[in-house]
Amino acid sequence: MALLLYRLGKFSYRHRWLVVSLWLAILLAAGGAAAALHGTLSNNFQIPGTETQQMADKLQKELPASSGGSAGVVFQANDAQFSQAGKEAVSAALAKLETLPDVRGTVDPFATQDQLDQAAKDLAAGEAKAAAGKAELERAAAELAAGKEQLAAAEAQMTAAGLPASAIEAQLGQQKTALGAGQEKLDAGTREAEAGNARLALAKRQFEASQGMRFVSEDGKAALAQVHFKTSINGLAPEVRQEVQDIVGTVSSAGVTALPSKEISEDVSEIFGVAEIIGIAVAALVLIIMLGTLVAAGLPLLMAVIGVAVGVGATMALSSVVDMSSISPMLALMLGLAVGIDYSLFIVNRHRGQLLAGVDAEESVARATGTSGNAVLFAGLTVIIALAALVVPGLPFLGVMGVSAAGTVAVAVLVALTLTPAILSLVGRKLISKGAWAKAERHNADPNREAEDRARDEHRSSHGWGGLVTRHPVLALLAGVLALGIVGLPAAQLRLALPDGGSEPADSQAFKAYDATKRSFGEGMTGPIIVVGDLPDGLGETEAQAKQLDVADILRRTENVTAAIPVALSEDRGTAVFQVIPKEGPASASTVNVVSDIRAERAEIEDSTGVSIGLTGQTAGNVDVSTKLGDALPSYLAIVVGLSLVLLLLVFRSIVVPLLATGGFLLSLAAAFGAVVAVYQWGWLGSVFGVDNPGAVLSFLPIILIGVLFGLAMDYQVFIASGMRESFMHGESAKHAVRSGFSHASAVVTAAAIIMVSVFAGFIFSHLNMVRPLGFAMAFGVLVDAFVVRMTIVPAVMYLLGEKAWWLPRWLDRILPDVDVEGAKLRRHEGATGAASEGEPDAEPAEVAAR
């Protein structure tokens, strides 16, 4: 592979304009495709085949009026209470919303609350009327009974007096007729009262079912409207969301403030913000300090931007045919920038060092591509494989994320291996400052330079960080493991959920709407649970309503449920829809339990009512997604860990090194999880990282972090350990090879890690709240993995093990293919062709850069 990349580097150098033209054409094609074909990004995390999706499909087919998405708008009176003008303005805004093509309908809070209040009055009046009717019936029954007694007594007297029956009938027949009519009237009144009582009981049950649910707050300062859309919330275009906000915002002229919920106010169309630019600026500063010139520093940045533009452009172009979440291009952007800068940096830095050592420019580019480029290729493959493996859990939105990010990383690798050599040929000597050139020329003219280089290398390897770690390997090992173990302790309390409005920044409109709803109507109103019921066939209207209320009664008895209301019934009375209001928000642990408890009550509901139920809606769907992701986590982790063992076994031809690298990765992962839980779930240092409202961790963060951190950790493992292996294979003792190999790679790995952390850290303050914990997790994970695991624990353990670190059974050595990451075959090729006669010493990039 090293020879192939060597030739690729030389080809790119010699055919620079062809390579540049090809990449320019690819860039324009990707940009044009993104502009012409991009679709609507969403945060749709539904999983086909799940109960929530099946119930949503059922509603779409059998009760379309109750399908589609819905969102809330909180209206707050600027004065003590809503004025009549304010109420009219709200109603007018909602009426205007109903004219939008994407809106199915709205729920006017004032009209609905009036209906609820009137229902309470009607119920009270009905109960009073029923009581009066009952008293009247009892009076009539008493009078009828008294009349019957009198009639019976008179008949008995006449009979005792010996009057004939005809005479008795003649005298008492009229009274008997009157009493019969009275009995019939009483019976009819009783039947009417019973029917009225049944209607009253049904109305009372309906009223009780709606208790705990209000649309205008008790203090009259807030009103909660509902907007029902024809499509899912996630399918709304940004312009539709903005139009809804503009219309409800017109109420401000009437002294009312409109606060649309997160579902409406969230804008996922932009993927780049100010915070990300700051992260790139920090990376640029590190490059300038390391490489010394703006040209050298700008080149890796330019390569990264081109790679990201192509990768993210292709991703955006596919968004019109693939249901893509907003985080997919963000993840591709995040990783593309980080690895794109690092991969080009490795090659540029190697080339820069070789130029200073006196190597011809063309030969230097070819060698840098064959050596550092070889490691870049392998490191990039590990990231690509780990990201592409996100399709394994079978979650469509996660697979799209993984494949889009993997594709962008693949583009970054191709850019580094082809476009970077071509640009280096155009840059020429401008890559290095005049001062560095003069210093290099003086050094190359010194006849004792080789001895001085060896002495300097020996001093640096024994006195730098690597020297400190290897002088106290046991202490370094224990300190590193203990530190990561302590940081990782909070990971045991990890709780997963998809974010709701309560996790948004305190100054955002989404949080203000969530907070206003919580204060005025109860937190559960921010995320109702939708229950769909299959009713038995052949029910009449009253029977169907009674069945609905029977189901609602059982649902309302569920722990942590505030209300359970029947909200819709299909025309054939076969499908019913219920809205269950939990006590807390959709991302809370208690609401997750409510979803589980309702599902556990299915058998009870079906046995007692004959109604089978299923759950749907955003809240239940989010719970399902989080559960599925949590269940997929162990298997995905096993795949990644197994993959890391196999890949590192191929690279380092050692049993210990892969086990050490994988163990270190698990430590870094635990520490990253622990830090995320402490900051985003517990709220530690929340003011620093903008966590105003700590809550559950983003449900797909762990599985993405595993894939990304694995790939990046293996990057640093390759660059650190390959230098140690190279020194060992060149005849150094195993323990000395740890020091010299570490010193050769430490500078460039340090710079690369700082750059990657800087880029990821820029996303900690992203305008997309969902991306923030992901940026933090990646930045922290890379930080601890690079500096604690790869640059402290790994050299300490390998120094302690000595030659045992490179042990491999002979039978395994014979069957393993030689991937030659260190480029040993390339050096043999150089020796055979006389290339080595140009006087460039075998050195890793960091070794030359440090001179």
mmCIF file of N, CA and C in Angstrom, residues 60-167:
data_model
loop_
_atom_site.group_PDB
_atom_site.id
_atom_site.type_symbol
_atom_site.label_atom_id
_atom_site.label_comp_id
_atom_site.label_asym_id
_atom_site.label_seq_id
_atom_site.Cartn_x
_atom_site.Cartn_y
_atom_site.Cartn_z
ATOM 1 N N GLN A 60 -53.955 7.493 9.998
ATOM 2 C CA GLN A 60 -53.958 8.107 8.673
ATOM 3 C C GLN A 60 -55.005 7.463 7.765
ATOM 4 N N LYS A 61 -55.202 6.180 7.948
ATOM 5 C CA LYS A 61 -56.143 5.441 7.103
ATOM 6 C C LYS A 61 -57.582 5.556 7.599
ATOM 7 N N GLU A 62 -57.795 5.400 8.916
ATOM 8 C CA GLU A 62 -59.141 5.280 9.451
ATOM 9 C C GLU A 62 -59.677 6.557 10.078
ATOM 10 N N LEU A 63 -58.800 7.433 10.506
ATOM 11 C CA LEU A 63 -59.258 8.670 11.147
ATOM 12 C C LEU A 63 -58.307 9.797 10.759
ATOM 13 N N PRO A 64 -58.279 10.165 9.478
ATOM 14 C CA PRO A 64 -57.289 11.136 8.996
ATOM 15 C C PRO A 64 -57.345 12.480 9.713
ATOM 16 N N ALA A 65 -58.526 12.837 10.231
ATOM 17 C CA ALA A 65 -58.642 14.123 10.925
ATOM 18 C C ALA A 65 -57.792 14.158 12.177
ATOM 19 N N SER A 66 -57.473 12.989 12.735
ATOM 20 C CA SER A 66 -56.657 12.934 13.947
ATOM 21 C C SER A 66 -55.215 12.561 13.647
ATOM 22 N N SER A 67 -54.864 12.406 12.367
ATOM 23 C CA SER A 67 -53.483 12.098 12.004
ATOM 24 C C SER A 67 -52.715 13.388 11.779
ATOM 25 N N GLY A 68 -51.456 13.267 11.438
ATOM 26 C CA GLY A 68 -50.623 14.455 11.267
ATOM 27 C C GLY A 68 -50.074 14.936 12.591
ATOM 28 N N GLY A 69 -49.284 15.959 12.530
ATOM 29 C CA GLY A 69 -48.649 16.476 13.740
ATOM 30 C C GLY A 69 -49.418 17.623 14.357
ATOM 31 N N SER A 70 -49.129 17.887 15.594
ATOM 32 C CA SER A 70 -49.752 19.026 16.275
ATOM 33 C C SER A 70 -48.723 19.698 17.150
ATOM 34 N N ALA A 71 -48.928 20.956 17.418
ATOM 35 C CA ALA A 71 -48.014 21.737 18.250
ATOM 36 C C ALA A 71 -48.810 22.789 18.994
ATOM 37 N N GLY A 72 -48.239 23.265 20.068
ATOM 38 C CA GLY A 72 -48.929 24.248 20.891
ATOM 39 C C GLY A 72 -48.372 25.647 20.717
ATOM 40 N N VAL A 73 -49.223 26.619 20.987
ATOM 41 C CA VAL A 73 -48.818 28.028 21.040
ATOM 42 C C VAL A 73 -49.384 28.597 22.337
ATOM 43 N N VAL A 74 -48.519 29.123 23.180
ATOM 44 C CA VAL A 74 -48.950 29.738 24.433
ATOM 45 C C VAL A 74 -49.103 31.233 24.205
ATOM 46 N N PHE A 75 -50.277 31.756 24.547
ATOM 47 C CA PHE A 75 -50.527 33.188 24.468
ATOM 48 C C PHE A 75 -50.554 33.732 25.894
ATOM 49 N N GLN A 76 -49.791 34.774 26.154
ATOM 50 C CA GLN A 76 -49.738 35.386 27.477
ATOM 51 C C GLN A 76 -50.202 36.832 27.403
ATOM 52 N N ALA A 77 -51.093 37.206 28.324
ATOM 53 C CA ALA A 77 -51.561 38.589 28.393
ATOM 54 C C ALA A 77 -50.480 39.457 29.010
ATOM 55 N N ASN A 78 -50.192 40.564 28.374
ATOM 56 C CA ASN A 78 -49.180 41.470 28.915
ATOM 57 C C ASN A 78 -49.681 42.190 30.158
ATOM 58 N N ASP A 79 -51.011 42.325 30.279
ATOM 59 C CA ASP A 79 -51.609 42.917 31.477
ATOM 60 C C ASP A 79 -52.027 41.808 32.434
ATOM 61 N N ALA A 80 -52.857 42.151 33.394
ATOM 62 C CA ALA A 80 -53.268 41.178 34.412
ATOM 63 C C ALA A 80 -53.998 40.002 33.792
ATOM 64 N N GLN A 81 -54.920 40.280 32.866
ATOM 65 C CA GLN A 81 -55.709 39.235 32.207
ATOM 66 C C GLN A 81 -55.942 39.617 30.755
ATOM 67 N N PHE A 82 -56.464 38.661 29.988
ATOM 68 C CA PHE A 82 -56.769 38.945 28.587
ATOM 69 C C PHE A 82 -57.919 39.944 28.484
ATOM 70 N N SER A 83 -57.698 40.936 27.684
ATOM 71 C CA SER A 83 -58.800 41.864 27.370
ATOM 72 C C SER A 83 -59.646 41.238 26.260
ATOM 73 N N GLN A 84 -60.787 41.816 26.018
ATOM 74 C CA GLN A 84 -61.628 41.300 24.940
ATOM 75 C C GLN A 84 -60.919 41.439 23.598
ATOM 76 N N ALA A 85 -60.176 42.547 23.447
ATOM 77 C CA ALA A 85 -59.422 42.749 22.206
ATOM 78 C C ALA A 85 -58.336 41.681 22.056
ATOM 79 N N GLY A 86 -57.717 41.311 23.185
ATOM 80 C CA GLY A 86 -56.698 40.278 23.149
ATOM 81 C C GLY A 86 -57.280 38.935 22.751
ATOM 82 N N LYS A 87 -58.437 38.587 23.314
ATOM 83 C CA LYS A 87 -59.095 37.324 22.964
ATOM 84 C C LYS A 87 -59.461 37.296 21.486
ATOM 85 N N GLU A 88 -59.969 38.405 21.004
ATOM 86 C CA GLU A 88 -60.362 38.470 19.593
ATOM 87 C C GLU A 88 -59.137 38.361 18.684
ATOM 88 N N ALA A 89 -58.022 38.955 19.101
ATOM 89 C CA ALA A 89 -56.803 38.890 18.299
ATOM 90 C C ALA A 89 -56.286 37.452 18.213
ATOM 91 N N VAL A 90 -56.349 36.747 19.335
ATOM 92 C CA VAL A 90 -55.917 35.343 19.348
ATOM 93 C C VAL A 90 -56.808 34.518 18.432
ATOM 94 N N SER A 91 -58.114 34.690 18.561
ATOM 95 C CA SER A 91 -59.048 33.922 17.730
ATOM 96 C C SER A 91 -58.862 34.243 16.250
ATOM 97 N N ALA A 92 -58.588 35.509 15.942
ATOM 98 C CA ALA A 92 -58.382 35.907 14.550
ATOM 99 C C ALA A 92 -57.105 35.283 13.986
ATOM 100 N N ALA A 93 -56.044 35.253 14.805
ATOM 101 C CA ALA A 93 -54.772 34.652 14.362
ATOM 102 C C ALA A 93 -54.959 33.157 14.097
ATOM 103 N N LEU A 94 -55.685 32.487 14.967
ATOM 104 C CA LEU A 94 -55.920 31.063 14.776
ATOM 105 C C LEU A 94 -56.779 30.803 13.552
ATOM 106 N N ALA A 95 -57.753 31.657 13.323
ATOM 107 C CA ALA A 95 -58.586 31.519 12.127
ATOM 108 C C ALA A 95 -57.751 31.702 10.862
ATOM 109 N N LYS A 96 -56.810 32.635 10.904
ATOM 110 C CA LYS A 96 -55.937 32.852 9.751
ATOM 111 C C LYS A 96 -55.013 31.656 9.531
ATOM 112 N N LEU A 97 -54.568 31.025 10.629
ATOM 113 C CA LEU A 97 -53.729 29.840 10.496
ATOM 114 C C LEU A 97 -54.457 28.733 9.743
ATOM 115 N N GLU A 98 -55.763 28.619 9.963
ATOM 116 C CA GLU A 98 -56.533 27.555 9.327
ATOM 117 C C GLU A 98 -56.614 27.715 7.812
ATOM 118 N N THR A 99 -56.263 28.900 7.306
ATOM 119 C CA THR A 99 -56.276 29.112 5.857
ATOM 120 C C THR A 99 -54.984 28.623 5.206
ATOM 121 N N LEU A 100 -53.964 28.304 6.004
ATOM 122 C CA LEU A 100 -52.703 27.826 5.438
ATOM 123 C C LEU A 100 -52.885 26.418 4.870
ATOM 124 N N PRO A 101 -52.272 26.123 3.742
ATOM 125 C CA PRO A 101 -52.442 24.794 3.120
ATOM 126 C C PRO A 101 -51.966 23.643 4.004
ATOM 127 N N ASP A 102 -50.975 23.896 4.846
ATOM 128 C CA ASP A 102 -50.410 22.812 5.652
ATOM 129 C C ASP A 102 -51.119 22.619 6.987
ATOM 130 N N VAL A 103 -52.064 23.495 7.311
ATOM 131 C CA VAL A 103 -52.741 23.420 8.608
ATOM 132 C C VAL A 103 -54.105 22.754 8.433
ATOM 133 N N ARG A 104 -54.353 21.714 9.247
ATOM 134 C CA ARG A 104 -55.638 21.012 9.196
ATOM 135 C C ARG A 104 -56.698 21.742 10.014
ATOM 136 N N GLY A 105 -56.274 22.316 11.133
ATOM 137 C CA GLY A 105 -57.214 23.024 11.986
ATOM 138 C C GLY A 105 -56.533 23.526 13.238
ATOM 139 N N THR A 106 -57.266 24.297 14.025
ATOM 140 C CA THR A 106 -56.734 24.825 15.276
ATOM 141 C C THR A 106 -57.757 24.627 16.389
ATOM 142 N N VAL A 107 -57.292 24.722 17.601
ATOM 143 C CA VAL A 107 -58.164 24.661 18.779
ATOM 144 C C VAL A 107 -58.087 26.017 19.469
ATOM 145 N N ASP A 108 -59.188 26.762 19.408
ATOM 146 C CA ASP A 108 -59.242 28.080 20.051
ATOM 147 C C ASP A 108 -59.348 27.880 21.562
ATOM 148 N N PRO A 109 -58.373 28.362 22.323
ATOM 149 C CA PRO A 109 -58.386 28.080 23.764
ATOM 150 C C PRO A 109 -59.571 28.703 24.493
ATOM 151 N N PHE A 110 -59.982 29.897 24.060
ATOM 152 C CA PHE A 110 -61.089 30.579 24.759
ATOM 153 C C PHE A 110 -62.424 29.886 24.488
ATOM 154 N N ALA A 111 -62.653 29.502 23.230
ATOM 155 C CA ALA A 111 -63.896 28.804 22.906
ATOM 156 C C ALA A 111 -63.936 27.438 23.576
ATOM 157 N N THR A 112 -62.794 26.759 23.574
ATOM 158 C CA THR A 112 -62.746 25.424 24.186
ATOM 159 C C THR A 112 -62.925 25.505 25.694
ATOM 160 N N GLN A 113 -62.273 26.495 26.310
ATOM 161 C CA GLN A 113 -62.423 26.635 27.754
ATOM 162 C C GLN A 113 -63.857 27.029 28.116
ATOM 163 N N ASP A 114 -64.470 27.857 27.281
ATOM 164 C CA ASP A 114 -65.887 28.209 27.514
ATOM 165 C C ASP A 114 -66.759 26.966 27.455
ATOM 166 N N GLN A 115 -66.460 26.079 26.497
ATOM 167 C CA GLN A 115 -67.221 24.832 26.397
ATOM 168 C C GLN A 115 -67.049 23.974 27.643
ATOM 169 N N LEU A 116 -65.790 23.890 28.140
ATOM 170 C CA LEU A 116 -65.548 23.113 29.352
ATOM 171 C C LEU A 116 -66.267 23.732 30.551
ATOM 172 N N ASP A 117 -66.163 25.056 30.648
ATOM 173 C CA ASP A 117 -66.845 25.732 31.763
ATOM 174 C C ASP A 117 -68.359 25.583 31.649
ATOM 175 N N GLN A 118 -68.873 25.712 30.419
ATOM 176 C CA GLN A 118 -70.316 25.557 30.214
ATOM 177 C C GLN A 118 -70.759 24.131 30.512
ATOM 178 N N ALA A 119 -69.877 23.176 30.171
ATOM 179 C CA ALA A 119 -70.199 21.779 30.474
ATOM 180 C C ALA A 119 -70.352 21.581 31.968
ATOM 181 N N ALA A 120 -69.491 22.258 32.749
ATOM 182 C CA ALA A 120 -69.614 22.153 34.209
ATOM 183 C C ALA A 120 -70.939 22.748 34.675
ATOM 184 N N LYS A 121 -71.316 23.899 34.088
ATOM 185 C CA LYS A 121 -72.590 24.524 34.464
ATOM 186 C C LYS A 121 -73.767 23.656 34.034
ATOM 187 N N ASP A 122 -73.678 23.133 32.793
ATOM 188 C CA ASP A 122 -74.766 22.280 32.293
ATOM 189 C C ASP A 122 -74.894 21.025 33.143
ATOM 190 N N LEU A 123 -73.755 20.495 33.577
ATOM 191 C CA LEU A 123 -73.792 19.295 34.408
ATOM 192 C C LEU A 123 -74.464 19.599 35.739
ATOM 193 N N ALA A 124 -74.088 20.743 36.323
ATOM 194 C CA ALA A 124 -74.705 21.132 37.595
ATOM 195 C C ALA A 124 -76.200 21.357 37.421
ATOM 196 N N ALA A 125 -76.583 22.041 36.320
ATOM 197 C CA ALA A 125 -78.007 22.266 36.064
ATOM 198 C C ALA A 125 -78.726 20.948 35.817
ATOM 199 N N GLY A 126 -78.067 20.054 35.078
ATOM 200 C CA GLY A 126 -78.662 18.748 34.814
ATOM 201 C C GLY A 126 -78.848 17.942 36.082
ATOM 202 N N GLU A 127 -77.868 18.013 36.957
ATOM 203 C CA GLU A 127 -77.992 17.287 38.214
ATOM 204 C C GLU A 127 -79.137 17.877 39.066
ATOM 205 N N ALA A 128 -79.250 19.210 39.058
ATOM 206 C CA ALA A 128 -80.344 19.850 39.803
ATOM 207 C C ALA A 128 -81.689 19.464 39.197
ATOM 208 N N LYS A 129 -81.763 19.496 37.863
ATOM 209 C CA LYS A 129 -83.002 19.128 37.197
ATOM 210 C C LYS A 129 -83.349 17.672 37.460
ATOM 211 N N ALA A 130 -82.323 16.811 37.433
ATOM 212 C CA ALA A 130 -82.554 15.391 37.697
ATOM 213 C C ALA A 130 -83.046 15.186 39.120
ATOM 214 N N ALA A 131 -82.464 15.941 40.055
ATOM 215 C CA ALA A 131 -82.893 15.813 41.452
ATOM 216 C C ALA A 131 -84.338 16.271 41.604
ATOM 217 N N ALA A 132 -84.700 17.397 40.930
ATOM 218 C CA ALA A 132 -86.077 17.887 40.992
ATOM 219 C C ALA A 132 -87.036 16.889 40.339
ATOM 220 N N GLY A 133 -86.615 16.341 39.197
ATOM 221 C CA GLY A 133 -87.443 15.347 38.535
ATOM 222 C C GLY A 133 -87.623 14.106 39.374
ATOM 223 N N LYS A 134 -86.569 13.720 40.051
ATOM 224 C CA LYS A 134 -86.660 12.554 40.930
ATOM 225 C C LYS A 134 -87.655 12.822 42.062
ATOM 226 N N ALA A 135 -87.576 14.035 42.640
ATOM 227 C CA ALA A 135 -88.511 14.388 43.723
ATOM 228 C C ALA A 135 -89.947 14.394 43.221
ATOM 229 N N GLU A 136 -90.131 14.933 41.996
ATOM 230 C CA GLU A 136 -91.469 14.969 41.412
ATOM 231 C C GLU A 136 -92.004 13.560 41.179
ATOM 232 N N LEU A 137 -91.139 12.688 40.681
ATOM 233 C CA LEU A 137 -91.551 11.304 40.451
ATOM 234 C C LEU A 137 -91.894 10.611 41.774
ATOM 235 N N GLU A 138 -91.059 10.870 42.775
ATOM 236 C CA GLU A 138 -91.343 10.264 44.082
ATOM 237 C C GLU A 138 -92.677 10.767 44.638
ATOM 238 N N ARG A 139 -92.975 12.094 44.436
ATOM 239 C CA ARG A 139 -94.252 12.646 44.907
ATOM 240 C C ARG A 139 -95.418 12.003 44.155
ATOM 241 N N ALA A 140 -95.244 11.913 42.830
ATOM 242 C CA ALA A 140 -96.312 11.313 42.019
ATOM 243 C C ALA A 140 -96.513 9.854 42.388
ATOM 244 N N ALA A 141 -95.426 9.151 42.642
ATOM 245 C CA ALA A 141 -95.521 7.739 43.026
ATOM 246 C C ALA A 141 -96.234 7.607 44.359
ATOM 247 N N ALA A 142 -95.933 8.547 45.294
ATOM 248 C CA ALA A 142 -96.591 8.495 46.608
ATOM 249 C C ALA A 142 -98.084 8.757 46.473
ATOM 250 N N GLU A 143 -98.433 9.766 45.633
ATOM 251 C CA GLU A 143 -99.848 10.075 45.428
ATOM 252 C C GLU A 143 -100.567 8.901 44.771
ATOM 253 N N LEU A 144 -99.884 8.298 43.789
ATOM 254 C CA LEU A 144 -100.472 7.159 43.092
ATOM 255 C C LEU A 144 -100.673 5.995 44.054
ATOM 256 N N ALA A 145 -99.700 5.807 44.915
ATOM 257 C CA ALA A 145 -99.820 4.713 45.895
ATOM 258 C C ALA A 145 -100.959 4.979 46.868
ATOM 259 N N ALA A 146 -101.083 6.239 47.296
ATOM 260 C CA ALA A 146 -102.183 6.591 48.211
ATOM 261 C C ALA A 146 -103.533 6.393 47.531
ATOM 262 N N GLY A 147 -103.632 6.800 46.256
ATOM 263 C CA GLY A 147 -104.874 6.622 45.507
ATOM 264 C C GLY A 147 -105.232 5.151 45.379
ATOM 265 N N LYS A 148 -104.203 4.328 45.122
ATOM 266 C CA LYS A 148 -104.461 2.896 44.999
ATOM 267 C C LYS A 148 -104.959 2.314 46.323
ATOM 268 N N GLU A 149 -104.368 2.819 47.428
ATOM 269 C CA GLU A 149 -104.809 2.325 48.742
ATOM 270 C C GLU A 149 -106.264 2.718 49.003
ATOM 271 N N GLN A 150 -106.579 3.979 48.675
ATOM 272 C CA GLN A 150 -107.977 4.436 48.877
ATOM 273 C C GLN A 150 -108.942 3.620 48.019
ATOM 274 N N LEU A 151 -108.546 3.377 46.780
ATOM 275 C CA LEU A 151 -109.400 2.616 45.870
ATOM 276 C C LEU A 151 -109.591 1.197 46.387
ATOM 277 N N ALA A 152 -108.525 0.630 46.869
ATOM 278 C CA ALA A 152 -108.606 -0.739 47.382
ATOM 279 C C ALA A 152 -109.506 -0.790 48.619
ATOM 280 N N ALA A 153 -109.382 0.235 49.484
ATOM 281 C CA ALA A 153 -110.205 0.266 50.703
ATOM 282 C C ALA A 153 -111.691 0.414 50.348
ATOM 283 N N ALA A 154 -111.978 1.302 49.393
ATOM 284 C CA ALA A 154 -113.376 1.516 48.983
ATOM 285 C C ALA A 154 -113.953 0.250 48.371
ATOM 286 N N GLU A 155 -113.165 -0.422 47.569
ATOM 287 C CA GLU A 155 -113.621 -1.641 46.932
ATOM 288 C C GLU A 155 -113.887 -2.718 47.963
ATOM 289 N N ALA A 156 -113.030 -2.740 48.983
ATOM 290 C CA ALA A 156 -113.221 -3.736 50.040
ATOM 291 C C ALA A 156 -114.501 -3.455 50.814
ATOM 292 N N GLN A 157 -114.798 -2.174 51.118
ATOM 293 C CA GLN A 157 -116.027 -1.819 51.848
ATOM 294 C C GLN A 157 -117.275 -2.194 51.053
ATOM 295 N N MET A 158 -117.225 -1.891 49.742
ATOM 296 C CA MET A 158 -118.375 -2.196 48.891
ATOM 297 C C MET A 158 -118.611 -3.696 48.801
ATOM 298 N N THR A 159 -117.554 -4.417 48.723
ATOM 299 C CA THR A 159 -117.668 -5.869 48.652
ATOM 300 C C THR A 159 -118.234 -6.410 49.938
ATOM 301 N N ALA A 160 -117.751 -5.844 51.096
ATOM 302 C CA ALA A 160 -118.252 -6.290 52.403
ATOM 303 C C ALA A 160 -119.725 -5.945 52.554
ATOM 304 N N ALA A 161 -120.208 -4.862 51.967
ATOM 305 C CA ALA A 161 -121.620 -4.450 52.050
ATOM 306 C C ALA A 161 -122.505 -5.285 51.137
ATOM 307 N N GLY A 162 -121.904 -6.133 50.325
ATOM 308 C CA GLY A 162 -122.669 -7.044 49.495
ATOM 309 C C GLY A 162 -123.094 -6.472 48.164
ATOM 310 N N LEU A 163 -122.484 -5.325 47.752
ATOM 311 C CA LEU A 163 -122.828 -4.757 46.455
ATOM 312 C C LEU A 163 -122.299 -5.666 45.350
ATOM 313 N N PRO A 164 -123.051 -5.776 44.270
ATOM 314 C CA PRO A 164 -122.589 -6.604 43.158
ATOM 315 C C PRO A 164 -121.379 -5.955 42.455
ATOM 316 N N ALA A 165 -120.672 -6.772 41.747
ATOM 317 C CA ALA A 165 -119.456 -6.307 41.068
ATOM 318 C C ALA A 165 -119.747 -5.227 40.056
ATOM 319 N N SER A 166 -120.890 -5.356 39.401
ATOM 320 C CA SER A 166 -121.213 -4.343 38.388
ATOM 321 C C SER A 166 -121.425 -2.983 39.019
ATOM 322 N N ALA A 167 -122.033 -3.008 40.190
ATOM 323 C CA ALA A 167 -122.262 -1.733 40.881
ATOM 324 C C ALA A 167 -120.937 -1.146 41.355
#
